[in-house]
Amino acid sequence: MVLSKFTVALTIAGLVAVAAPASARDLSMGKHSADELKATCARIGGSFSQGKERYGCGTDCHGAPGTDCIVSCGADGKCTAQLMGGRRAHTLESALKR
């Protein structure tokens, strides 16, 4: 059976699409206060939320509210960023905006 180049490309694209969500990972971002995260979030156009136990910011990774790029912090101030693929963020801003 001979597969066309189109069929092979379509199969590979499908596998990448299925594997991409599984490639998300959490990265420790150190300690940041709620005020610090809130200010960063406002500066880049994200959506900040705060509860009794946690606070966080979400963006679409391009300067608007969303959930594609997220930094979440516990009451102790320890924060983690949810990053897709091999991205490595070193600041709150780089974690929330590509």
XYZ file of C-alpha atoms in Angstrom:
98
model
C 0.000 0.000 0.000
C 1.410 3.357 -1.018
C 0.569 6.387 1.124
C 0.484 9.788 -0.456
C 2.553 12.610 0.996
C -0.695 14.348 1.914
C -1.901 11.353 3.944
C 1.411 11.117 5.791
C 1.417 14.880 6.516
C -2.186 14.747 7.738
C -1.393 11.822 10.035
C 1.621 13.604 11.524
C -0.396 16.809 12.018
C -3.082 14.816 13.831
C -0.549 13.211 16.156
C 0.991 16.598 16.982
C -2.455 18.075 17.694
C -3.274 15.237 20.081
C 0.112 15.375 21.839
C 0.263 19.191 22.225
C -2.138 19.480 25.193
C -0.239 16.725 26.963
C 2.966 18.732 26.692
C 1.856 21.365 29.211
C 3.948 21.540 32.354
C 4.135 23.472 35.588
C 7.179 25.632 36.259
C 8.066 27.054 39.664
C 8.129 30.873 39.526
C 9.345 31.583 43.057
C 7.492 33.783 45.543
C 5.357 36.734 44.462
C 2.811 38.738 46.415
C -0.788 39.127 45.286
C -0.142 42.831 44.678
C 2.878 42.073 42.488
C 0.996 39.535 40.372
C -2.047 41.805 40.152
C 0.085 44.714 38.886
C 1.838 42.528 36.301
C -1.478 41.086 35.203
C -3.014 44.549 34.747
C 0.052 45.799 32.861
C -0.182 43.014 30.242
C -3.986 42.910 29.969
C -4.686 39.660 31.824
C -7.451 38.689 34.223
C -6.547 38.583 37.932
C -8.544 36.639 40.517
C -8.068 36.094 44.236
C -9.642 33.803 46.807
C -8.848 32.799 50.391
C -6.335 30.104 49.466
C -4.986 31.151 46.021
C -4.586 34.039 43.600
C -3.671 34.028 39.961
C -3.615 35.624 36.545
C -4.671 34.239 33.203
C -4.053 35.520 29.692
C -4.463 34.347 26.118
C -0.625 34.634 25.932
C -0.993 37.692 23.670
C -2.074 40.496 26.027
C -5.756 39.729 26.648
C -7.680 37.803 29.322
C -7.798 34.051 28.819
C -6.542 30.754 30.154
C -3.791 29.784 27.726
C -1.038 31.207 29.989
C -1.636 30.986 33.742
C 0.320 31.901 36.874
C -1.201 30.648 40.113
C 0.061 31.300 43.650
C -0.765 29.798 47.020
C -1.385 31.706 50.225
C 2.333 31.267 51.037
C 3.244 33.255 47.899
C 4.791 30.315 46.010
C 3.793 30.555 42.368
C 3.703 28.183 39.438
C 3.179 28.888 35.766
C 1.448 26.543 33.358
C 3.498 26.529 30.176
C 2.954 24.764 26.885
C 5.716 22.832 25.152
C 9.324 23.670 25.840
C 8.790 27.296 26.849
C 10.825 28.410 29.841
C 9.745 31.602 31.581
C 11.970 33.526 33.987
C 9.607 36.371 34.937
C 5.896 36.704 35.605
C 5.500 38.702 32.412
C 7.285 36.127 30.250
C 5.096 33.381 31.742
C 1.911 35.278 30.891
C 2.820 36.679 27.492
C 4.753 35.027 24.657
